[in-house]
Short mmCIF file of C-alpha atoms (C1' of nucleotides) in Angstrom, two decimals:
data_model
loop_
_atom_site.label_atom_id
_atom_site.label_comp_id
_atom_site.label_asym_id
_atom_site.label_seq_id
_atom_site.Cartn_x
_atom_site.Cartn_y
_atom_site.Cartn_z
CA UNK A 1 0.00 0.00 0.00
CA UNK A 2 1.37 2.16 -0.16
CA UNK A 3 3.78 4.12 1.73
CA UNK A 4 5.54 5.87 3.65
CA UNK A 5 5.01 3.38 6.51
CA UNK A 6 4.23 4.69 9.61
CA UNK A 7 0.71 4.22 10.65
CA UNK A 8 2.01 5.48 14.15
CA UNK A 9 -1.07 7.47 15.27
CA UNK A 10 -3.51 3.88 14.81
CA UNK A 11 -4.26 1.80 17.66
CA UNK A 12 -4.94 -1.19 15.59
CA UNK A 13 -4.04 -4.45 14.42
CA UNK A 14 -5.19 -3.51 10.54
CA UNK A 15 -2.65 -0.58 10.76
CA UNK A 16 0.11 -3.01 12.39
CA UNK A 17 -0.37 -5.76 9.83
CA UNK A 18 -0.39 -2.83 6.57
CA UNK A 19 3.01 -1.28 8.00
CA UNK A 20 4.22 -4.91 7.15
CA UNK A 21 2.61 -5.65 4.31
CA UNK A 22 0.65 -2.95 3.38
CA UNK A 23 3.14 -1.28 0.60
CA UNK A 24 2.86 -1.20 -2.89
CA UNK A 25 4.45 -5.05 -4.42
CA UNK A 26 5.03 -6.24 -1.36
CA UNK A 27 1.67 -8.51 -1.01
CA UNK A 28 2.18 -9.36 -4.90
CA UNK A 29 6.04 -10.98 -3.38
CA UNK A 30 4.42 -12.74 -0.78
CA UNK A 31 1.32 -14.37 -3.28
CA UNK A 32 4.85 -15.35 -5.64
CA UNK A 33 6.12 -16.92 -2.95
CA UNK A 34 2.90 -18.88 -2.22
CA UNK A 35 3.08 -20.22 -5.89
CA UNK A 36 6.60 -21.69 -5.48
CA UNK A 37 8.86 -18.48 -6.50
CA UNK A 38 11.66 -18.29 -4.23
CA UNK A 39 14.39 -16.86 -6.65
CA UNK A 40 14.93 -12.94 -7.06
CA UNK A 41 15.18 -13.50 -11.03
CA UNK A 42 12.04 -15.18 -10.57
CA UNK A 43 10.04 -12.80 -8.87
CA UNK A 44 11.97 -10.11 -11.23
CA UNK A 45 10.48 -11.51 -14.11
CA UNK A 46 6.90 -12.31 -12.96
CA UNK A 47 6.24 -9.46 -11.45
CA UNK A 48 7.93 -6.72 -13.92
CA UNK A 49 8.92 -5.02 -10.65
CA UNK A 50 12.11 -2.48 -10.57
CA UNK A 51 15.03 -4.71 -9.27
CA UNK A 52 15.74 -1.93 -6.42
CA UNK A 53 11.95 -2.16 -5.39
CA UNK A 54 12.25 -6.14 -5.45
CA UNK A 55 15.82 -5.85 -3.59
CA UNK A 56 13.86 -3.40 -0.61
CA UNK A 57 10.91 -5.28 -0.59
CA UNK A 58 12.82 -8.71 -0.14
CA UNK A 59 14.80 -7.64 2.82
CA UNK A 60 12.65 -5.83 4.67
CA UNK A 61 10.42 -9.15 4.40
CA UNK A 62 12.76 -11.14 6.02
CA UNK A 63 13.53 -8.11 8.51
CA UNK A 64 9.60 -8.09 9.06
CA UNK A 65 10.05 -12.08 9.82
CA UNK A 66 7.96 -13.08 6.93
CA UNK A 67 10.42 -14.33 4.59
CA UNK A 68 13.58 -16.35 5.39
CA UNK A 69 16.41 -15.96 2.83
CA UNK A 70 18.97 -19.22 2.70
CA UNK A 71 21.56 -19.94 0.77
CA UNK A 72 21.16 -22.87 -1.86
CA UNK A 73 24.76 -22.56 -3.35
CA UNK A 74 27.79 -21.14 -2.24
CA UNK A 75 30.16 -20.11 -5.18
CA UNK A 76 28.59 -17.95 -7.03
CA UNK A 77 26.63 -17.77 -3.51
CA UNK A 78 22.57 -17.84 -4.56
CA UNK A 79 20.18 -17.04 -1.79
CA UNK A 80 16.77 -18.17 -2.32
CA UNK A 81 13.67 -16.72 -0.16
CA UNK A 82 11.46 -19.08 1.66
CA UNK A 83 8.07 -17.75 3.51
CA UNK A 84 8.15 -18.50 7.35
CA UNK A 85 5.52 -19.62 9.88
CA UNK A 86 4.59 -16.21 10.10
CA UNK A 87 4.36 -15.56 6.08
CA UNK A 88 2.59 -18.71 6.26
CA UNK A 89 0.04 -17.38 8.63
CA UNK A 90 -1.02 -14.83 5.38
CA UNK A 91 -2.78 -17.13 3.75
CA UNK A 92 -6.60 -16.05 4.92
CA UNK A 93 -5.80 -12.67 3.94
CA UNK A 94 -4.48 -13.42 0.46
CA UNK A 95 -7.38 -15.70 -0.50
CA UNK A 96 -9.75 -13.30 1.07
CA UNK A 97 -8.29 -11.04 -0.90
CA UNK A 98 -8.61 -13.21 -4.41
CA UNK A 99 -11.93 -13.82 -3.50
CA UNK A 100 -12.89 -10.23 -3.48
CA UNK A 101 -10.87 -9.53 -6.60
CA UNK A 102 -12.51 -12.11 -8.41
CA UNK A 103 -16.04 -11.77 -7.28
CA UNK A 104 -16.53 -7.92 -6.30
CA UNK A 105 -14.35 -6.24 -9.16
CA UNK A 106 -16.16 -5.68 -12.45
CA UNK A 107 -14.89 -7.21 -15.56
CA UNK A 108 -12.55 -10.24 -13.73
CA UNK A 109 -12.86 -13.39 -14.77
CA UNK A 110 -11.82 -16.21 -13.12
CA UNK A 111 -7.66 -16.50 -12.72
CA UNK A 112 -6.96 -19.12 -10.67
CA UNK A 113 -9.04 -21.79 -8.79
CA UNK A 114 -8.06 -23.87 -5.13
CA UNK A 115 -8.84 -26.84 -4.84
CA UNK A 116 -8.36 -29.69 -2.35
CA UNK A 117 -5.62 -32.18 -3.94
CA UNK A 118 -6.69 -34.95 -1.94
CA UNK A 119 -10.66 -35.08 -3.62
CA UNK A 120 -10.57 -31.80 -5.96
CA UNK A 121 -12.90 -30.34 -4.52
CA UNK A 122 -12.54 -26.64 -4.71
CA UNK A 123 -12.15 -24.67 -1.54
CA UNK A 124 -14.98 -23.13 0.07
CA UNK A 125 -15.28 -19.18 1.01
CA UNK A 126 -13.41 -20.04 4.63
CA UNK A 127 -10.46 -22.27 3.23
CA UNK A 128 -12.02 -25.03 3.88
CA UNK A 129 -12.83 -28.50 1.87
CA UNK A 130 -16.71 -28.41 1.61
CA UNK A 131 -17.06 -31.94 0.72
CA UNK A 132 -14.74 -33.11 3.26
CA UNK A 133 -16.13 -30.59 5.67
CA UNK A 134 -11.93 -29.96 6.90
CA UNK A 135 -9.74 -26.91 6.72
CA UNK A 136 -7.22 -27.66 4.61
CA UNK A 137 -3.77 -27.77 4.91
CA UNK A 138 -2.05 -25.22 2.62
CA UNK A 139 0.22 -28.34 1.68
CA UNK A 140 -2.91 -29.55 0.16
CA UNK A 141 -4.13 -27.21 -1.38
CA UNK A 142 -3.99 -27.09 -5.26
CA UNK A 143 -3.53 -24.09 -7.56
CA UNK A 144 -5.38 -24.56 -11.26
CA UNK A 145 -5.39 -22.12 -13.77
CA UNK A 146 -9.19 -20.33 -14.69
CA UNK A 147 -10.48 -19.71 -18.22
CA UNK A 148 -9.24 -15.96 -17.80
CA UNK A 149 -5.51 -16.72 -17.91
CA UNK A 150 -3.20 -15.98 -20.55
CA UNK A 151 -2.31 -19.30 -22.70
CA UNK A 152 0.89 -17.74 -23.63
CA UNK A 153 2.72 -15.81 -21.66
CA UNK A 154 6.30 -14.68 -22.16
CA UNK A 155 8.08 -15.08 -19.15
CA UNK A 156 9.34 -18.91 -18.34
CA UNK A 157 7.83 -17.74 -14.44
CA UNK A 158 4.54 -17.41 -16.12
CA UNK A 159 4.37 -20.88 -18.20
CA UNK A 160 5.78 -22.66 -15.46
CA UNK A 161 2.52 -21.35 -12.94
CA UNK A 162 -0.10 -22.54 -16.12
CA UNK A 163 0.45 -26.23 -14.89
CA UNK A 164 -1.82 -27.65 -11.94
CA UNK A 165 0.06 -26.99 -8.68
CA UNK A 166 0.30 -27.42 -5.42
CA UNK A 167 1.30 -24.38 -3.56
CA UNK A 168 4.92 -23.93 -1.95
CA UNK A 169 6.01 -26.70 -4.04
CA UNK A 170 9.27 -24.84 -5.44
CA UNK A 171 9.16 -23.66 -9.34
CA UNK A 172 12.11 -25.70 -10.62
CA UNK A 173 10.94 -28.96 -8.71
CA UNK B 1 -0.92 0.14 0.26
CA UNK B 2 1.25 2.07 -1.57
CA UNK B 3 0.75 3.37 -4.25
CA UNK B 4 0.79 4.29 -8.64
CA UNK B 5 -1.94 1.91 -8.97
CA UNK B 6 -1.35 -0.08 -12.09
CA UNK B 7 -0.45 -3.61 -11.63
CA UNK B 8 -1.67 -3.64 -15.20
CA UNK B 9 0.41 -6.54 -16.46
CA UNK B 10 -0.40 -9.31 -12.98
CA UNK B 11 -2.74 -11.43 -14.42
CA UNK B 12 -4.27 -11.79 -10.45
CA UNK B 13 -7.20 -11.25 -8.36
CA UNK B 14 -4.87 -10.58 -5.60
CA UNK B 15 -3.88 -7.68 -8.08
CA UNK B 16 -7.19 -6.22 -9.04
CA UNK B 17 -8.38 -6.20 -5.86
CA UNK B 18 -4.75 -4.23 -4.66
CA UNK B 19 -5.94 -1.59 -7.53
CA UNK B 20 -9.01 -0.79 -5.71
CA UNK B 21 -7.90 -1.38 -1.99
CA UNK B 22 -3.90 -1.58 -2.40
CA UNK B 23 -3.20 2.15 -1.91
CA UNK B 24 -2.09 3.82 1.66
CA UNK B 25 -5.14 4.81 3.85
CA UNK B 26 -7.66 3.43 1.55
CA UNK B 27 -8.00 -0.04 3.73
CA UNK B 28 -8.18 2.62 7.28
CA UNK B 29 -10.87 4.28 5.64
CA UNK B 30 -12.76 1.08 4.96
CA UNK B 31 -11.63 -0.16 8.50
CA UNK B 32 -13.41 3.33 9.81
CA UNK B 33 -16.32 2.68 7.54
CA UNK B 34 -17.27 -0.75 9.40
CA UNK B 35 -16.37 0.96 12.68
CA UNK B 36 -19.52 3.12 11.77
CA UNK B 37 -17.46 6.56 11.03
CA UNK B 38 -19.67 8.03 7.34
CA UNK B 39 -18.67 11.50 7.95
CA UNK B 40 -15.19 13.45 5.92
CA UNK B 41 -14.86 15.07 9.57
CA UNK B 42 -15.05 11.66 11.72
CA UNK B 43 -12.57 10.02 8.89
CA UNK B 44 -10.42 12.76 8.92
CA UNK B 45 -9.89 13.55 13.10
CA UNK B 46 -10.10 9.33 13.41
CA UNK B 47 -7.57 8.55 11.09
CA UNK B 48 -5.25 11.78 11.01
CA UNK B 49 -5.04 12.09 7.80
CA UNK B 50 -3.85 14.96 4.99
CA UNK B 51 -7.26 16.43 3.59
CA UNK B 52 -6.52 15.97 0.15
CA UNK B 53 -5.70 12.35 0.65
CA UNK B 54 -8.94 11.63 2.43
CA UNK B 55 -10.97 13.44 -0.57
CA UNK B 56 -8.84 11.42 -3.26
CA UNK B 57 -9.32 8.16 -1.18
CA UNK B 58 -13.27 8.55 -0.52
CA UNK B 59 -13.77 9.58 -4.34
CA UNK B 60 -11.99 6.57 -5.65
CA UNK B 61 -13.88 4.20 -3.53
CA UNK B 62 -17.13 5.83 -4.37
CA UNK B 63 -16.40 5.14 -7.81
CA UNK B 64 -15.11 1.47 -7.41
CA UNK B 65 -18.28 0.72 -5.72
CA UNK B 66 -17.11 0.07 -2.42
CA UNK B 67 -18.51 3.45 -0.53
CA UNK B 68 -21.78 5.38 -1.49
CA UNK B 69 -21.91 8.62 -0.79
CA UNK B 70 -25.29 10.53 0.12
CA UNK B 71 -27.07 13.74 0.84
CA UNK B 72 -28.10 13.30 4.17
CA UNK B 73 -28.87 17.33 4.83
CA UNK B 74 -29.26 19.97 2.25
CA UNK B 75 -28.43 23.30 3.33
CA UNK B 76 -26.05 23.29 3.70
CA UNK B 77 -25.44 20.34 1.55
CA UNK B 78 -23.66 17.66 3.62
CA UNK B 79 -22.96 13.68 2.45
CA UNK B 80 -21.98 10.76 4.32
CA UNK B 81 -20.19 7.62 2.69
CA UNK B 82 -21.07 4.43 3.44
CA UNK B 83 -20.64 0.72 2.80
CA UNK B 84 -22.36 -1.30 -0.32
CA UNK B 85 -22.48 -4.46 -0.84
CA UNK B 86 -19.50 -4.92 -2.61
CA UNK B 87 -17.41 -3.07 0.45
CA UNK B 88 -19.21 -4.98 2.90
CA UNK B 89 -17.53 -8.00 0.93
CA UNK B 90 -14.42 -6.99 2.42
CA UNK B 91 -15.34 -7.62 5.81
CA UNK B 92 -13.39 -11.11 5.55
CA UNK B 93 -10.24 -9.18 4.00
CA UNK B 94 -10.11 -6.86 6.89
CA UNK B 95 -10.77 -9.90 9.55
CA UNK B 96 -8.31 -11.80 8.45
CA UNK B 97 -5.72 -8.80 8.53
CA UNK B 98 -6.36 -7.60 12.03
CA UNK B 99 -6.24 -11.58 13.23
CA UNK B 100 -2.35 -11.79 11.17
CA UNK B 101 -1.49 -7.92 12.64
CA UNK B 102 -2.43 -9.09 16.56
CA UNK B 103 -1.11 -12.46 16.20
CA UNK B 104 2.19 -11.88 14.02
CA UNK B 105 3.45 -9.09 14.31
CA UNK B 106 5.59 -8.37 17.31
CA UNK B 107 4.63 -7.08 20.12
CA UNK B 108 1.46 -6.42 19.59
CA UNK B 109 -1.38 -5.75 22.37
CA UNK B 110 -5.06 -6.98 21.73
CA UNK B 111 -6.51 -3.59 20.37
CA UNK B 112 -9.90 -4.55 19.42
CA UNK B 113 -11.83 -8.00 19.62
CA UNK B 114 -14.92 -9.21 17.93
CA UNK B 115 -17.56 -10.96 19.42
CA UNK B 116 -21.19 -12.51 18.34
CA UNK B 117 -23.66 -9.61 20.06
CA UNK B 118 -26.09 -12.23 20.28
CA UNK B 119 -24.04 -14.84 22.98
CA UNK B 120 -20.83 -12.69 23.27
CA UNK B 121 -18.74 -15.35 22.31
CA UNK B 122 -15.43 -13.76 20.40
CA UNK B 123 -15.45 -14.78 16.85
CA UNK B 124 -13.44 -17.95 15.48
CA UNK B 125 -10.86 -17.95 13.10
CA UNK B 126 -13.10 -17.89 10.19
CA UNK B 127 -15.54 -14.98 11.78
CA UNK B 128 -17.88 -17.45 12.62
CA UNK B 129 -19.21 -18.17 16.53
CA UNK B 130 -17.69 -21.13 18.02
CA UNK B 131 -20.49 -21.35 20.37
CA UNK B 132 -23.23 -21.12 17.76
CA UNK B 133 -21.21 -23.04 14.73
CA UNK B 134 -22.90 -20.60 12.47
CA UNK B 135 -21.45 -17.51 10.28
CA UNK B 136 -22.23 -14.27 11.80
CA UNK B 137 -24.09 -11.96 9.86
CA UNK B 138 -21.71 -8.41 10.41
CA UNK B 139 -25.21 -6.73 11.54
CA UNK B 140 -24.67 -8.93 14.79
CA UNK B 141 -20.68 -8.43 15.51
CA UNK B 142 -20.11 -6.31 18.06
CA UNK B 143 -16.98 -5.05 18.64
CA UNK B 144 -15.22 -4.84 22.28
CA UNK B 145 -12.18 -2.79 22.94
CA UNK B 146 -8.56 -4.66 24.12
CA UNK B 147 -6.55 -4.47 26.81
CA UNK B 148 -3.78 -2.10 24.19
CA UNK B 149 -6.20 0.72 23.97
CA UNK B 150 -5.34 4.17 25.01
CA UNK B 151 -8.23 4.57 27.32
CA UNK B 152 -8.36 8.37 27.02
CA UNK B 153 -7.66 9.58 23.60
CA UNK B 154 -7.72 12.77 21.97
CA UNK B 155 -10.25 12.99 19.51
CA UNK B 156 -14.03 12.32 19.50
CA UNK B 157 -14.04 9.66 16.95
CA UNK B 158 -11.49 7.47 19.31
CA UNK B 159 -13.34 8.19 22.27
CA UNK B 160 -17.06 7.02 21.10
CA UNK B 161 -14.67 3.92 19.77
CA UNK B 162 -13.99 3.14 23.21
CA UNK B 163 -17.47 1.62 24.10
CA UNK B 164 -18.10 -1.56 22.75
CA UNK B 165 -20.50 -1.21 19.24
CA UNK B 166 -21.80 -3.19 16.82
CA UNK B 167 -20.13 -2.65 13.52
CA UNK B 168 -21.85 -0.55 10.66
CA UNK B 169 -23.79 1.21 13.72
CA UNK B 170 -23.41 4.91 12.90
CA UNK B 171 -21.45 6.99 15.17
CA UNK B 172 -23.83 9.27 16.00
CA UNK B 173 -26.68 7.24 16.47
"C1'" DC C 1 39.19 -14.72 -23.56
"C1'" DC C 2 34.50 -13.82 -24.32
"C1'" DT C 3 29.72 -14.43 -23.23
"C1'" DT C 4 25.98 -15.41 -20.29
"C1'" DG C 5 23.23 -15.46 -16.03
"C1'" DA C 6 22.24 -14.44 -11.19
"C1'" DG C 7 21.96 -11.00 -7.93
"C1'" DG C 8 22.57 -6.71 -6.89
"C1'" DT C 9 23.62 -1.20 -6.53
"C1'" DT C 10 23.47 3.51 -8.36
"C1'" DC C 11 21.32 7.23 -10.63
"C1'" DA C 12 18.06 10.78 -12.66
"C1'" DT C 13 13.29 11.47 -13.37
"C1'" DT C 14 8.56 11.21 -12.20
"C1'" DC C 15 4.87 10.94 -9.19
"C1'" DA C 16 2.36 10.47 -4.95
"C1'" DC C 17 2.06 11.88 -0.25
"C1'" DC C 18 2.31 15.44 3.09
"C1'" DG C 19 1.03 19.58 5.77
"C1'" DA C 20 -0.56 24.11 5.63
"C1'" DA C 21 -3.24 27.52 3.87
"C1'" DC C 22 -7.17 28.94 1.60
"C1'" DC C 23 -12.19 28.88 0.03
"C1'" DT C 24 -17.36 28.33 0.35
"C1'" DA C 25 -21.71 27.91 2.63
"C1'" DC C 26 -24.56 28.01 6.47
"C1'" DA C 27 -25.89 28.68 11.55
"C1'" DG C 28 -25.83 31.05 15.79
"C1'" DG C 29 -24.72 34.89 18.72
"C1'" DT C 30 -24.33 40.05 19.59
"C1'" DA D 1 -24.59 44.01 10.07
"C1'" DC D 2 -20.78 41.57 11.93
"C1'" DC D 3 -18.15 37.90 14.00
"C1'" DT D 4 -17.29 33.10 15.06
"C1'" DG D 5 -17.60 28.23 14.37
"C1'" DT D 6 -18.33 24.05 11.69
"C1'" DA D 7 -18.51 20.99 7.62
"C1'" DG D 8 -16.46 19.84 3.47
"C1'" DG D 9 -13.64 20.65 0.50
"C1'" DT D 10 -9.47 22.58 -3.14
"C1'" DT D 11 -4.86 24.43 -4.00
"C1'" DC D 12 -0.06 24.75 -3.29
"C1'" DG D 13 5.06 23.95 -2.53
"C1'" DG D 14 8.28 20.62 -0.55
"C1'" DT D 15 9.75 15.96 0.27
"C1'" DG D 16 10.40 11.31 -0.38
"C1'" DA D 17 9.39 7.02 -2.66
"C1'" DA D 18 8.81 4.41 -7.06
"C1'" DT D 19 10.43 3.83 -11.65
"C1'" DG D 20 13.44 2.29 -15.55
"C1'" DA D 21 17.98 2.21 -17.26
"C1'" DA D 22 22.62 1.58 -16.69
"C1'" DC D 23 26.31 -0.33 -14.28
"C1'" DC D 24 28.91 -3.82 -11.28
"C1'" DT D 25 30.59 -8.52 -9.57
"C1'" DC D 26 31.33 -13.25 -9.55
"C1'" DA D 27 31.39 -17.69 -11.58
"C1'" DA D 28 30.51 -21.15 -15.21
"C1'" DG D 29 30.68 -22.52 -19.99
"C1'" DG D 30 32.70 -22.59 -24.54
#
DNA sequence: CCTTGAGGTTCATTCACCGAACCTACAGGT
DNA sequence: ACCTGTAGGTTCGGTGAATGAACCTCAAGG
């Protein structure tokens, strides 16, 4: 959202959560990292954002305790950036937030659909399995593509995401 | 949530819903809109602030659909903005936020805490009453203020915040 | 030795946010 | 008639963040 951070003046948890996540690409970074990306050229490409935005948006991410960045090579030494418990603990708020985009703003058509790997069945308005009657783990829970999506993207980030998935599953697995 | 608006090229929900509800202040105003605040005054003493910001933010959400704004005195003429259906759709976004910004972020003091008016049971993670197993309808959340709460605040708006309300109740009524 | 790719940093420009001041219209008091 | 206060804005100059392009480093591959 947005910026300049400081919500000081608010007394509330909406305020709190926004001065971590609240700026502009920095919810778009976490939903990447949701779908698997975990690489900066990754997130680069998909998300067309400046590389100095990406680079300030990455650390303070992990600063904020949502991201953790490890190293997966040493020599050329690679970092990749994995979300933590706490990133993890996003997930109402970004399907809440799909929901909304999908159903309240005019002109979307369906993007992307979750569904329940373990029966298909796709996930009800809380997150939860509706034919199983279960939250579901976000382990289990499977990203298709809707009838809205681009066939043909350019970026390799983009192609990759067409496919069935299951979320956190790395890209290059 | 920050913004320059155009995440033109994410093909997202996530993303058209940030376009409407991504930009700094825009979410607080919604917040303040549920909290029962209609009035450019109440937003603008509530939330602290700039003017122009607050007339930008309330015009954009007017047109997205989220706010409506009506006459409710002429002379002189005088509108309040309040939640449609389509902003009252958000209710889950914001739930989910507040329940990541008291639980995740550090250090954070229980500021505000919802409850089912009808039993007074605090709302589950999905805003539903644990007591009841049923959704409850927003008309019957009341909300109770939290222990982190300055109990003597400057303005008005804070103050008649203080009592424990039922959401969408005006604050004048 | 040259090229490529990953992961950054630096830089100038643009744009949004900020705070303060100003404007209009009406109501009430003297 | 005049002053004051309130509601709801608009306008303005200054600041800081976002943007896109260019540049840098290291290592691997040919």
């Amino acid at each position: 959202m947005a910026l300049g951070k400081d919500y000081a003046r608010q007394q509330c948890s909406i305020a709190r959560a926004l001065e971590v996540i609240g700026e502009r690409w920095t919810l778009l970074v976490v939903r990447d990292a949701f779908y698997g990306v975990r690489r900066y050229n990754d997130f680069l490409v998909h998300l067309g954002i400046p590389r100095a935005v990406l680079a300030a948006r990455l650390q303070a991410l992990v600063e904020a305790g949502v991201l953790d960045r490890r190293r997966y090579r040493e020599s050329p030494p690679r970092d990749e950036y994995v979300l933590t418990e706490r990133g993890l603990a996003l997930w109402p708020v970004l399907r809440s937030l799909a929901t909304w985009g999908r159903t309240e703003v005019p002109g979307a058509v369906p993007l992307r659909h979750f569904h329940h790997a373990d029966c298909g069945t796709e996930l009800g308005p809380y997150g939860e399995c509706p034919s199983c009657r279960l939250p579901v783990p976000l382990a289990d829970v499977e990203m298709r593509p809707g009838a809205g999506l681009d066939p043909d993207p350019d970026d390799p980030v983009s192609r990759a995401l067409l496919r069935p998935r299951r979320l956190l599953v790395p890209l290059e697995a």
